[in-house]
Tab-separated table of C-alpha atoms and ligand atoms in Angstrom:
chain	number	residue	atom	x	y	z
A	6	MET	CA	-57.507	2.483	2.612
A	7	ARG	CA	-58.225	-0.745	2.462
A	8	ILE	CA	-55.088	-2.844	2.622
A	9	GLU	CA	-54.264	-6.478	3.306
A	10	ILE	CA	-52.136	-7.560	6.257
A	11	PRO	CA	-49.156	-9.065	5.013
A	12	ARG	CA	-49.124	-12.635	3.972
A	13	GLU	CA	-45.469	-13.344	5.056
A	14	VAL	CA	-42.596	-11.571	7.751
A	15	GLU	CA	-39.039	-12.419	7.356
A	16	ARG	CA	-37.091	-12.506	10.333
A	17	PHE	CA	-33.652	-11.377	10.918
A	18	GLY	CA	-32.866	-10.768	14.503
A	19	PRO	CA	-35.010	-7.812	14.972
A	20	ILE	CA	-36.003	-6.540	11.822
A	21	MET	CA	-39.303	-7.886	10.681
A	22	PHE	CA	-39.445	-7.743	6.795
A	23	HIS	CA	-43.707	-7.880	5.448
A	24	ASP	CA	-44.378	-8.968	2.458
A	25	VAL	CA	-45.557	-6.943	-0.098
A	26	GLN	CA	-49.837	-5.287	1.010
A	27	LYS	CA	-51.756	-4.745	-1.963
A	28	VAL	CA	-54.676	-1.972	-1.542
A	29	TYR	CA	-57.956	-3.207	-2.243
A	30	GLU	CA	-59.574	0.822	-2.273
A	31	LEU	CA	-57.490	4.521	-1.207
A	32	ASP	CA	-60.118	5.867	0.288
A	33	ALA	CA	-62.441	3.505	2.518
A	34	GLY	CA	-64.372	6.400	4.325
A	35	LEU	CA	-64.338	8.095	7.154
A	36	LYS	CA	-64.266	6.868	10.851
A	37	HIS	CA	-67.597	6.351	11.521
A	38	ALA	CA	-68.902	4.673	8.503
A	39	ARG	CA	-71.588	3.324	8.114
A	40	ASN	CA	-72.043	-0.347	7.270
A	41	GLU	CA	-69.060	-1.812	8.126
A	42	SER	CA	-69.196	-5.342	9.478
A	43	LYS	CA	-66.174	-4.711	11.501
A	44	PRO	CA	-65.480	-8.509	12.934
A	45	LYS	CA	-65.082	-9.999	9.391
A	46	GLU	CA	-62.496	-7.056	8.237
A	47	LYS	CA	-61.183	-8.263	11.510
A	48	SER	CA	-59.107	-11.402	9.161
A	49	VAL	CA	-56.874	-10.289	6.138
A	50	ILE	CA	-58.116	-6.891	4.809
A	51	ARG	CA	-57.806	-3.761	7.105
A	52	ARG	CA	-60.221	-0.664	7.293
A	53	LEU	CA	-57.981	2.754	7.639
A	54	SER	CA	-60.339	5.403	8.034
A	55	TYR	CA	-59.317	8.995	6.663
A	56	GLU	CA	-58.983	10.684	10.384
A	57	SER	CA	-56.116	7.820	11.199
A	58	LEU	CA	-54.104	8.361	7.637
A	59	GLN	CA	-54.692	12.303	8.431
A	60	GLU	CA	-53.197	11.774	12.255
A	61	ILE	CA	-50.489	10.662	10.935
A	62	GLN	CA	-49.683	13.371	7.648
A	63	GLU	CA	-49.972	16.040	10.350
A	64	GLN	CA	-46.769	14.355	11.670
A	65	MET	CA	-44.917	13.644	9.057
A	66	CYS	CA	-42.364	15.945	6.318
A	67	ILE	CA	-42.421	14.979	3.284
A	68	ILE	CA	-39.289	15.715	1.228
A	69	VAL	CA	-38.917	16.572	-2.529
A	70	PRO	CA	-35.350	16.355	-3.951
A	71	ILE	CA	-34.902	18.726	-6.979
A	72	ARG	CA	-32.090	18.796	-9.700
A	73	ASN	CA	-32.828	21.131	-12.716
A	74	GLU	CA	-36.606	19.304	-13.258
A	75	LYS	CA	-39.209	20.993	-15.139
A	76	ILE	CA	-41.450	23.479	-13.005
A	77	LYS	CA	-45.036	22.186	-14.443
A	78	LEU	CA	-43.859	18.677	-12.780
A	79	ILE	CA	-42.698	20.016	-9.555
A	80	GLU	CA	-46.001	21.216	-9.623
A	81	GLY	CA	-47.807	18.390	-10.121
A	82	VAL	CA	-46.461	16.670	-7.008
A	83	LEU	CA	-46.715	19.354	-4.803
A	84	CYS	CA	-50.502	19.716	-5.537
A	85	GLY	CA	-50.631	15.475	-5.104
A	86	ILE	CA	-48.830	15.701	-1.104
A	87	PRO	CA	-51.930	15.798	1.285
A	88	HIS	CA	-52.376	18.928	2.666
A	89	HIS	CA	-51.458	18.248	6.174
A	90	CYS	CA	-47.583	17.228	5.331
A	91	GLN	CA	-44.816	19.425	5.610
A	92	VAL	CA	-43.140	19.975	2.668
A	93	ILE	CA	-39.045	20.564	2.130
A	94	ILE	CA	-37.932	20.678	-0.822
A	95	VAL	CA	-34.320	20.183	-1.068
A	96	SER	CA	-33.396	21.653	-4.276
A	97	ASN	CA	-29.807	21.372	-6.427
A	98	SER	CA	-30.727	23.280	-9.449
A	99	ASP	CA	-28.343	25.579	-11.450
A	100	ARG	CA	-28.000	29.151	-10.479
A	101	ALA	CA	-25.179	30.018	-13.030
A	102	PRO	CA	-25.530	31.149	-16.060
A	103	ILE	CA	-29.090	31.029	-15.269
A	104	ASP	CA	-30.433	31.110	-11.750
A	105	ARG	CA	-32.740	27.884	-12.383
A	106	TYR	CA	-33.081	28.298	-8.561
A	107	HIS	CA	-34.119	32.011	-8.292
A	108	ILE	CA	-36.728	30.646	-10.649
A	109	GLU	CA	-37.633	27.387	-9.221
A	110	LYS	CA	-38.247	29.099	-5.831
A	111	ASP	CA	-40.086	32.212	-6.948
A	112	ALA	CA	-42.619	30.252	-9.063
A	113	LEU	CA	-43.289	27.584	-6.399
A	114	GLU	CA	-43.768	30.126	-3.712
A	115	HIS	CA	-46.201	31.314	-6.168
A	116	VAL	CA	-48.535	28.331	-6.341
A	117	CYS	CA	-47.876	27.346	-2.790
A	118	LYS	CA	-49.877	30.614	-2.567
A	119	PHE	CA	-52.859	28.941	-4.390
A	120	MET	CA	-52.637	25.654	-2.558
A	121	LYS	CA	-51.732	26.478	1.166
A	122	LYS	CA	-49.339	24.659	1.427
A	123	ASN	CA	-46.900	25.607	4.024
A	124	VAL	CA	-43.401	24.441	2.321
A	125	ILE	CA	-39.395	25.058	3.213
A	126	ILE	CA	-37.097	25.660	0.132
A	127	VAL	CA	-33.547	25.349	0.316
A	128	HIS	CA	-30.371	24.861	-1.852
A	129	GLN	CA	-28.443	21.990	-1.396
A	130	LYS	CA	-25.581	24.696	-1.832
A	131	ASP	CA	-27.304	27.072	0.913
A	132	PRO	CA	-24.045	28.565	2.717
A	133	LYS	CA	-26.080	28.593	6.330
A	134	LEU	CA	-26.052	24.704	5.231
A	135	ARG	CA	-23.065	24.262	4.621
A	136	GLU	CA	-21.352	26.360	7.943
A	137	ALA	CA	-23.912	23.790	9.708
A	138	CYS	CA	-22.642	20.600	8.476
A	139	GLU	CA	-19.170	22.044	9.352
A	140	LYS	CA	-20.098	23.025	12.795
A	141	SER	CA	-22.500	20.306	13.702
A	142	GLY	CA	-19.543	17.859	13.308
A	143	TYR	CA	-20.652	16.784	9.724
A	144	LYS	CA	-18.607	17.823	7.559
A	145	PHE	CA	-18.464	14.459	5.064
A	146	LEU	CA	-21.561	15.338	3.029
A	147	LEU	CA	-18.736	18.867	2.175
A	148	ASN	CA	-17.028	18.635	-1.002
A	149	GLU	CA	-12.852	19.926	-1.058
A	150	GLU	CA	-13.696	23.488	-1.952
A	151	GLY	CA	-15.495	23.086	1.480
A	152	GLU	CA	-19.450	23.069	-0.731
A	153	ILE	CA	-21.842	20.435	0.475
A	154	LYS	CA	-21.560	17.874	-2.556
A	155	ASN	CA	-23.789	17.238	-5.826
A	156	GLY	CA	-26.052	14.041	-5.507
A	157	LYS	CA	-29.725	12.692	-4.896
A	158	ALA	CA	-28.783	10.717	-1.564
A	159	GLU	CA	-26.798	13.980	-0.415
A	160	GLY	CA	-29.537	16.439	-0.575
A	161	MET	CA	-31.706	13.577	1.243
A	162	ILE	CA	-29.043	13.317	4.523
A	163	LEU	CA	-29.233	17.301	4.271
A	164	SER	CA	-32.918	17.367	4.662
A	165	THR	CA	-32.853	14.591	7.147
A	166	PHE	CA	-31.519	16.903	9.094
A	167	LEU	CA	-33.849	19.632	8.740
A	168	ALA	CA	-37.136	16.921	8.700
A	169	PHE	CA	-35.476	16.467	12.132
A	170	LEU	CA	-35.014	20.206	13.328
A	171	SER	CA	-38.887	20.318	12.708
A	172	GLY	CA	-39.816	18.253	15.047
A	173	LYS	CA	-42.432	15.294	13.197
A	174	LYS	CA	-42.072	12.006	13.865
A	175	TYR	CA	-41.827	10.423	10.066
A	176	ILE	CA	-39.996	11.543	6.720
A	177	GLY	CA	-40.951	10.707	3.571
A	178	PHE	CA	-39.416	11.269	0.017
A	179	ILE	CA	-40.934	11.979	-2.842
A	180	ASP	CA	-39.038	12.641	-6.107
A	181	SER	CA	-39.668	15.332	-8.063
A	182	ASP	CA	-39.712	14.469	-11.669
A	183	ASN	CA	-43.077	12.122	-11.182
A	184	TYR	CA	-45.667	12.785	-14.058
A	185	PHE	CA	-49.189	11.429	-12.170
A	186	PRO	CA	-50.145	13.791	-9.085
A	187	GLY	CA	-52.418	11.050	-7.963
A	188	ALA	CA	-49.325	8.625	-7.559
A	189	VAL	CA	-47.588	11.115	-5.109
A	190	HIS	CA	-50.966	11.299	-3.108
A	191	GLU	CA	-51.454	7.757	-3.406
A	192	TYR	CA	-47.610	6.700	-1.603
A	193	VAL	CA	-47.675	9.591	0.516
A	194	GLN	CA	-51.402	7.640	2.409
A	195	GLU	CA	-49.802	4.842	1.763
A	196	TYR	CA	-46.348	5.816	4.427
A	197	CYS	CA	-48.913	6.854	6.052
A	198	ALA	CA	-50.577	2.805	6.023
A	199	GLY	CA	-47.836	1.566	6.768
A	200	PHE	CA	-47.133	3.920	9.690
A	201	HIS	CA	-50.182	3.608	11.111
A	202	THR	CA	-49.940	-0.220	11.410
A	203	SER	CA	-46.687	-0.317	12.721
A	204	LYS	CA	-45.829	-1.538	16.579
A	205	SER	CA	-42.437	0.132	16.758
A	206	ASP	CA	-41.114	3.611	16.780
A	207	TYR	CA	-38.324	2.209	14.121
A	208	SER	CA	-39.766	1.155	10.978
A	209	MET	CA	-40.094	2.013	7.126
A	210	VAL	CA	-42.778	2.053	4.768
A	211	ARG	CA	-41.310	1.466	1.317
A	212	ILE	CA	-43.626	1.360	-2.144
A	213	ALA	CA	-43.359	-1.080	-4.973
A	214	TRP	CA	-44.927	0.644	-7.566
A	215	HIS	CA	-47.487	-1.625	-9.452
A	216	SER	CA	-46.567	-0.667	-13.558
A	217	LYS	CA	-44.532	0.884	-15.140
A	218	PRO	CA	-46.197	2.618	-18.347
A	219	LYS	CA	-44.468	2.047	-21.191
A	220	ILE	CA	-44.590	2.230	-25.214
A	221	VAL	CA	-43.694	-0.942	-27.494
A	222	GLU	CA	-44.635	-1.181	-30.882
A	223	SER	CA	-47.575	2.094	-30.284
A	224	ASN	CA	-49.596	0.672	-27.532
A	225	LEU	CA	-49.423	0.857	-23.732
A	226	PHE	CA	-48.045	-1.210	-21.641
A	227	PHE	CA	-47.737	-1.796	-18.437
A	228	ALA	CA	-43.930	-3.011	-16.982
A	229	LYS	CA	-44.203	-4.919	-13.381
A	230	ARG	CA	-41.130	-4.068	-12.279
A	231	GLY	CA	-38.052	-2.422	-13.812
A	232	ARG	CA	-34.828	-4.673	-14.830
A	233	VAL	CA	-32.161	-3.149	-11.866
A	234	SER	CA	-35.439	-3.857	-9.292
A	235	GLU	CA	-35.128	-7.718	-10.060
A	236	HIS	CA	-30.994	-7.965	-9.638
A	237	THR	CA	-31.285	-5.995	-6.727
A	238	ASN	CA	-33.875	-8.021	-5.142
A	239	LYS	CA	-32.062	-11.124	-6.217
A	240	ILE	CA	-29.055	-10.189	-4.673
A	241	LEU	CA	-30.431	-8.946	-1.213
A	242	ASN	CA	-32.772	-11.837	-0.955
A	243	ALA	CA	-29.880	-14.321	-1.332
A	244	LEU	CA	-28.319	-12.330	1.551
A	245	ILE	CA	-30.336	-12.894	3.974
A	246	SER	CA	-30.883	-16.766	2.521
A	247	SER	CA	-27.526	-17.112	3.018
A	248	PHE	CA	-27.558	-16.334	6.760
A	249	THR	CA	-30.740	-17.778	7.411
A	250	GLY	CA	-30.238	-20.831	5.180
A	251	TYR	CA	-33.982	-20.633	3.902
A	252	GLY	CA	-34.687	-18.972	0.216
A	253	THR	CA	-36.268	-16.210	0.063
A	254	GLU	CA	-38.367	-13.150	-1.969
A	255	ILE	CA	-39.439	-11.647	0.308
A	256	ILE	CA	-37.232	-8.286	-0.529
A	257	LYS	CA	-38.722	-6.291	-3.569
A	258	THR	CA	-38.338	-2.859	-3.010
A	259	GLY	CA	-34.425	-2.902	-3.281
A	260	ASN	CA	-34.543	0.458	-5.472
A	261	ALA	CA	-37.311	1.867	-3.930
A	262	GLY	CA	-37.011	5.420	-4.595
A	263	GLU	CA	-40.616	6.072	-2.377
A	264	HIS	CA	-39.791	5.694	0.724
A	265	ALA	CA	-40.589	6.703	4.366
A	266	MET	CA	-39.497	6.097	7.942
A	267	THR	CA	-39.621	6.968	11.232
A	268	MET	CA	-37.319	10.002	12.216
A	269	ASP	CA	-35.902	7.353	15.083
A	270	LEU	CA	-34.691	5.209	11.966
A	271	ALA	CA	-33.755	7.851	9.725
A	272	ILE	CA	-31.157	9.150	12.232
A	273	ASN	CA	-30.069	6.025	13.218
A	274	LEU	CA	-29.174	4.929	9.529
A	275	ASP	CA	-25.906	4.895	7.721
A	276	TYR	CA	-26.288	5.671	4.166
A	277	SER	CA	-24.521	5.645	0.610
A	278	SER	CA	-24.338	7.435	-2.049
A	279	GLY	CA	-25.809	7.361	-5.222
A	280	TYR	CA	-28.479	5.318	-6.009
A	281	SER	CA	-27.057	3.074	-3.901
A	282	ILE	CA	-28.210	4.621	-1.087
A	283	GLU	CA	-31.865	3.225	-1.060
A	284	PRO	CA	-30.316	-0.851	-1.590
A	285	TYR	CA	-27.981	0.169	1.738
A	286	HIS	CA	-30.801	0.946	4.076
A	287	TYR	CA	-31.135	-2.759	3.773
A	288	ILE	CA	-28.176	-3.475	4.112
A	289	ASN	CA	-27.244	-1.120	6.836
A	290	MET	CA	-30.346	-2.614	8.994
A	291	LEU	CA	-28.943	-5.892	8.645
A	292	GLU	CA	-25.209	-4.756	9.619
A	293	ARG	CA	-26.202	-2.629	12.289
A	294	PHE	CA	-29.553	-4.174	13.873
A	295	GLY	CA	-29.068	-7.726	12.772
A	296	GLY	CA	-27.626	-9.378	15.259
A	297	ILE	CA	-24.041	-10.527	13.598
A	298	LEU	CA	-22.587	-7.279	14.347
A	299	ASP	CA	-22.761	-5.453	17.460
A	300	ASN	CA	-23.571	-1.788	17.976
A	301	PRO	CA	-26.934	-2.673	18.661
A	302	ILE	CA	-29.454	-0.141	20.024
A	303	PRO	CA	-31.187	-1.677	23.467
A	304	ALA	CA	-34.316	0.460	22.157
A	305	VAL	CA	-34.522	-1.625	18.498
A	306	LEU	CA	-33.871	-4.741	19.851
A	307	LYS	CA	-37.055	-4.607	22.017
A	308	GLN	CA	-39.058	-3.005	19.981
A	309	GLY	CA	-37.947	-4.397	16.499
A	310	ILE	CA	-37.737	-2.904	13.241
A	311	GLU	CA	-40.428	-3.190	10.834
A	312	ILE	CA	-40.550	-3.311	6.905
A	313	PHE	CA	-43.573	-2.656	5.225
A	314	GLN	CA	-44.079	-2.980	1.727
A	315	ILE	CA	-47.021	-1.807	-0.307
A	316	GLU	CA	-47.937	-1.805	-3.890
A	317	SER	CA	-49.869	1.400	-5.110
A	318	ARG	CA	-52.269	1.323	-7.573
A	319	ASN	CA	-51.213	4.433	-10.099
A	320	PRO	CA	-48.550	3.649	-12.883
A	321	HIS	CA	-45.693	5.154	-11.691
A	322	LEU	CA	-44.430	7.646	-14.638
A	323	HIS	CA	-41.402	9.594	-14.428
A	324	GLU	CA	-38.954	11.561	-16.690
A	325	VAL	CA	-37.025	8.882	-19.070
A	326	LYS	CA	-32.421	9.688	-18.194
A	327	GLY	CA	-31.426	6.853	-20.327
A	328	GLU	CA	-29.848	3.598	-20.280
A	329	GLU	CA	-26.651	4.647	-18.997
A	330	HIS	CA	-28.394	5.890	-15.852
A	331	VAL	CA	-30.003	2.551	-15.387
A	332	GLU	CA	-26.638	0.804	-15.897
A	333	SER	CA	-24.859	2.838	-13.467
A	334	MET	CA	-27.753	2.124	-11.187
A	335	SER	CA	-27.178	-1.353	-11.117
A	336	MET	CA	-24.280	-1.220	-10.413
A	337	GLU	CA	-24.118	1.563	-7.289
A	338	ALA	CA	-26.281	-1.140	-6.435
A	339	MET	CA	-24.292	-4.294	-6.335
A	340	GLU	CA	-20.925	-2.401	-5.181
A	341	VAL	CA	-23.286	-1.987	-1.726
A	342	ILE	CA	-24.343	-5.237	-1.319
A	343	TYR	CA	-20.959	-6.227	-2.484
A	344	ARG	CA	-18.710	-4.197	-0.264
A	345	SER	CA	-20.912	-4.937	3.039
A	346	PRO	CA	-18.911	-7.004	5.912
A	347	LEU	CA	-22.326	-9.309	5.861
A	348	CYS	CA	-21.261	-10.361	2.015
A	349	SER	CA	-19.677	-13.787	2.539
A	350	PRO	CA	-17.145	-14.935	-0.129
A	351	SER	CA	-19.327	-17.215	-1.999
A	352	LEU	CA	-21.639	-14.105	-2.190
A	353	LYS	CA	-19.269	-11.538	-3.972
A	354	GLN	CA	-18.124	-14.825	-6.163
A	355	GLU	CA	-22.052	-14.946	-6.874
A	356	ILE	CA	-21.971	-10.779	-7.772
A	357	LEU	CA	-19.956	-10.430	-9.942
A	358	GLU	CA	-20.543	-14.335	-11.806
A	359	ASP	CA	-24.301	-11.373	-12.242
A	360	ILE	CA	-22.586	-8.656	-13.431
A	361	TYR	CA	-20.152	-10.091	-16.286
A	362	HIS	CA	-23.553	-12.116	-17.052
A	363	ARG	CA	-25.196	-8.553	-17.757
A	364	GLY	CA	-22.100	-7.085	-19.594
A	365	LEU	CA	-21.657	-4.221	-16.432
A	366	LEU	CA	-18.503	-5.269	-15.810
A	367	ALA	CA	-15.409	-6.980	-18.310
A	368	GLU	CA	-14.831	-10.738	-17.092
A	369	GLY	CA	-12.189	-10.717	-14.940
A	370	LYS	CA	-12.445	-6.885	-13.377
A	371	LYS	CA	-13.071	-5.999	-10.196
A	372	ILE	CA	-15.639	-4.382	-8.792
A	373	GLN	CA	-14.242	-0.088	-8.054
A	374	GLU	CA	-15.377	1.668	-5.420
A	375	THR	CA	-17.054	4.321	-6.164
A	376	LEU	CA	-18.766	5.274	-3.542
A	377	THR	CA	-19.071	6.720	-0.202
A	378	TYR	CA	-20.440	5.861	3.238
A	379	TYR	CA	-22.471	8.637	5.298
A	380	PRO	CA	-22.193	8.298	9.398
A	381	ALA	CA	-25.662	8.084	10.207
A	382	ILE	CA	-26.864	12.019	11.455
A	383	VAL	CA	-27.246	11.709	15.225
A	384	ASN	CA	-23.276	11.880	14.673
A	385	ALA	CA	-23.920	15.607	14.200
A	386	ASN	CA	-24.528	17.487	16.736
A	387	LEU	CA	-27.850	18.586	16.221
A	388	LYS	CA	-28.509	21.148	18.359
A	389	VAL	CA	-25.326	22.897	17.354
A	390	PHE	CA	-26.847	22.941	13.677
A	391	GLN	CA	-29.902	24.377	14.936
A	392	ASP	CA	-27.853	27.187	16.396
A	393	VAL	CA	-26.239	28.148	13.055
A	394	ILE	CA	-29.429	28.203	10.899
A	395	LYS	CA	-31.810	29.921	13.253
A	396	ASN	CA	-32.260	32.768	12.128
A	397	GLU	CA	-32.643	31.943	7.901
A	398	PRO	CA	-35.773	32.363	6.905
A	399	TYR	CA	-36.431	29.176	5.813
A	400	ALA	CA	-35.779	28.184	9.308
A	401	GLU	CA	-38.955	29.404	10.988
A	402	LEU	CA	-40.316	25.907	11.298
A	403	LEU	CA	-36.919	24.381	12.245
A	404	GLN	CA	-37.065	25.218	15.678
A	405	VAL	CA	-37.586	22.198	17.539
A	406	ASP	CA	-37.199	22.462	21.326
A	407	LEU	CA	-34.289	21.448	21.862
A	408	SER	CA	-33.187	21.503	25.330
A	409	ASN	CA	-33.098	18.400	26.724
A	410	TYR	CA	-31.070	17.332	23.980
A	411	LYS	CA	-28.065	15.286	24.866
A	412	HIS	CA	-24.674	15.208	21.895
A	413	SER	CA	-23.522	11.350	22.634
A	414	LYS	CA	-20.410	10.780	21.453
A	415	ALA	CA	-20.488	9.988	17.558
A	416	SER	CA	-19.272	6.559	16.852
A	417	GLY	CA	-18.518	6.810	13.065
A	418	LEU	CA	-19.417	4.116	10.526
A	419	GLN	CA	-21.047	0.948	11.420
A	420	ARG	CA	-18.729	-0.666	8.823
A	421	ASP	CA	-15.687	1.184	10.259
A	422	LEU	CA	-16.512	-0.025	14.006
A	423	VAL	CA	-16.728	-3.652	12.862
A	424	LYS	CA	-12.772	-3.056	11.436
A	425	GLY	CA	-10.490	-6.236	12.123
A	426	LYS	CA	-13.352	-7.817	13.671
A	427	LYS	CA	-14.127	-12.121	13.651
A	428	ILE	CA	-17.460	-12.263	12.019
A	429	ASN	CA	-18.615	-15.625	11.119
A	430	LEU	CA	-20.219	-15.582	7.368
A	431	PRO	CA	-21.868	-18.096	6.076
A	432	GLU	CA	-20.123	-20.749	4.218
A	433	SER	CA	-22.192	-21.472	1.407
A	434	THR	CA	-24.672	-19.012	-0.276
A	435	PRO	CA	-27.900	-20.541	-2.244
A	436	LYS	CA	-27.366	-20.746	-6.069
A	437	LEU	CA	-28.712	-17.084	-8.052
A	438	GLU	CA	-31.100	-18.698	-10.671
A	439	ALA	CA	-29.044	-17.457	-13.833
A	440	LYS	CA	-31.001	-15.048	-15.921
B	13	LIG	P1	-34.664	7.619	-10.663
B	13	LIG	O1	-36.147	8.350	-10.925
B	13	LIG	O2	-34.236	6.997	-9.463
B	13	LIG	O3	-34.229	7.624	-11.530
B	13	LIG	O4	-33.716	9.152	-10.614
B	13	LIG	P2	-33.889	10.498	-10.864
B	13	LIG	O5	-32.770	11.267	-12.022
B	13	LIG	O6	-35.177	11.037	-11.665
B	13	LIG	O7	-33.293	11.474	-9.626
B	13	LIG	C1	-34.727	11.130	-8.837
B	13	LIG	C2	-35.022	12.801	-7.855
B	13	LIG	O8	-33.802	12.958	-7.122
B	13	LIG	C3	-35.575	13.620	-9.281
B	13	LIG	O9	-36.615	14.661	-7.963
B	13	LIG	C4	-34.184	14.323	-9.122
B	13	LIG	O10	-34.610	16.002	-9.718
B	13	LIG	C5	-32.983	14.871	-7.888
B	13	LIG	N1	-32.352	14.516	-8.351
B	13	LIG	C6	-31.309	14.326	-8.922
B	13	LIG	N2	-29.921	14.545	-8.201
B	13	LIG	C7	-29.999	15.614	-7.516
B	13	LIG	C8	-29.306	16.565	-6.632
B	13	LIG	O11	-27.528	17.088	-6.315
B	13	LIG	N3	-29.236	17.119	-5.076
B	13	LIG	C9	-30.503	17.209	-5.018
B	13	LIG	N4	-31.293	17.922	-4.077
B	13	LIG	N5	-32.159	16.565	-5.910
B	13	LIG	C10	-31.254	15.628	-6.935
B	14	LIG	CO1	-37.168	9.731	-11.708
């Protein structure tokens, strides 16, 4: 891959937000390619050889969350994931009246034989996984009936436990409703490119897709970013600006469903439910490591956190799920920013005006609290989790050696730890541009 270096870097305490990076060549050859003029390449474009990307793939788990998707669609997604990655499928498909999960598992195991792919498939409601959550001290994922809750975010958190137990260093997420296997392949390569250039054990790569194809008046139109993203990004940038005092547009991937993290970062972040999980990554990183609230992890302060945003070349095309879906997604993103202890009263006012203006909430109404927060998974005893599931058929590759593992005392949610503490919030917020 040939990729430009980030043009701008915005710093917030130890966190480095890198500007969007453009890809110039999807495949730039092997390590020892001829005709490479090295000195020139040092400047603004980096060439990442196939081998360097493969090295990262070998240490990466790719999580594919599924809920009642077409099997043909999932098959395409699996086909696009580079061979060396460990794939983990967490499905929440129906078990009754038709056992869709059973059909799905059968079909996927069959195609994986042809792909020679090692895939771990689990169901979100698996009783052993439920028991593992309970016994390891992570009941947060369970509902009143004691089952693991529905939801993509909950599936992602559950799969983060499994990815940790696989012993891999990186975890990446790929939605199962992507129509282009080529896009899936590209996203994973871009995750690898980010991690290859990162200097920190705490880093994250987010995909900023280049375009989304739509049919407009019977012509194909390639729309740039989605409407939801535009608003989420604007408010996230306003939040950063309110502390730094400088306007910024650095965040362009507030809602990036396609993202990857180092395992060290993934197990140390708090999560939130629904479609707020992705914007909450940013919020929680700022809350946890931004230096305004306490609880820094010394290694993070030393190494810093690096966030990469990479613009993909393939168009992004997934299942269309309707206008209502888009609105609730946007509201959830707004709620999670609004409820952050870092959100100043003036930014709260800005958020309200923005959602009134867009008709997402009736004028004068308050934002309802609809989201749940989940503490970082280091709060669970991961060794106990492993012990509970160790004899399950899917756990064969989840046997990382934890004999030296020490469970530190659970500390709970960052946002609860700072309750009642005095936080110096900025008095004014740069005015958002009216849309
Ligand atoms: P969008 O692409 O962000 O608009 O959201 P989608 O509805 O397409 O969901 C993203 C991915 O999460 C898809 O692959 C879904 O199949 C999957 N998904 C949705 N709900 C659940 C769930 O409850 N559990 C799991 N494991 N996956 C889910
Ligand atoms: Co989708």
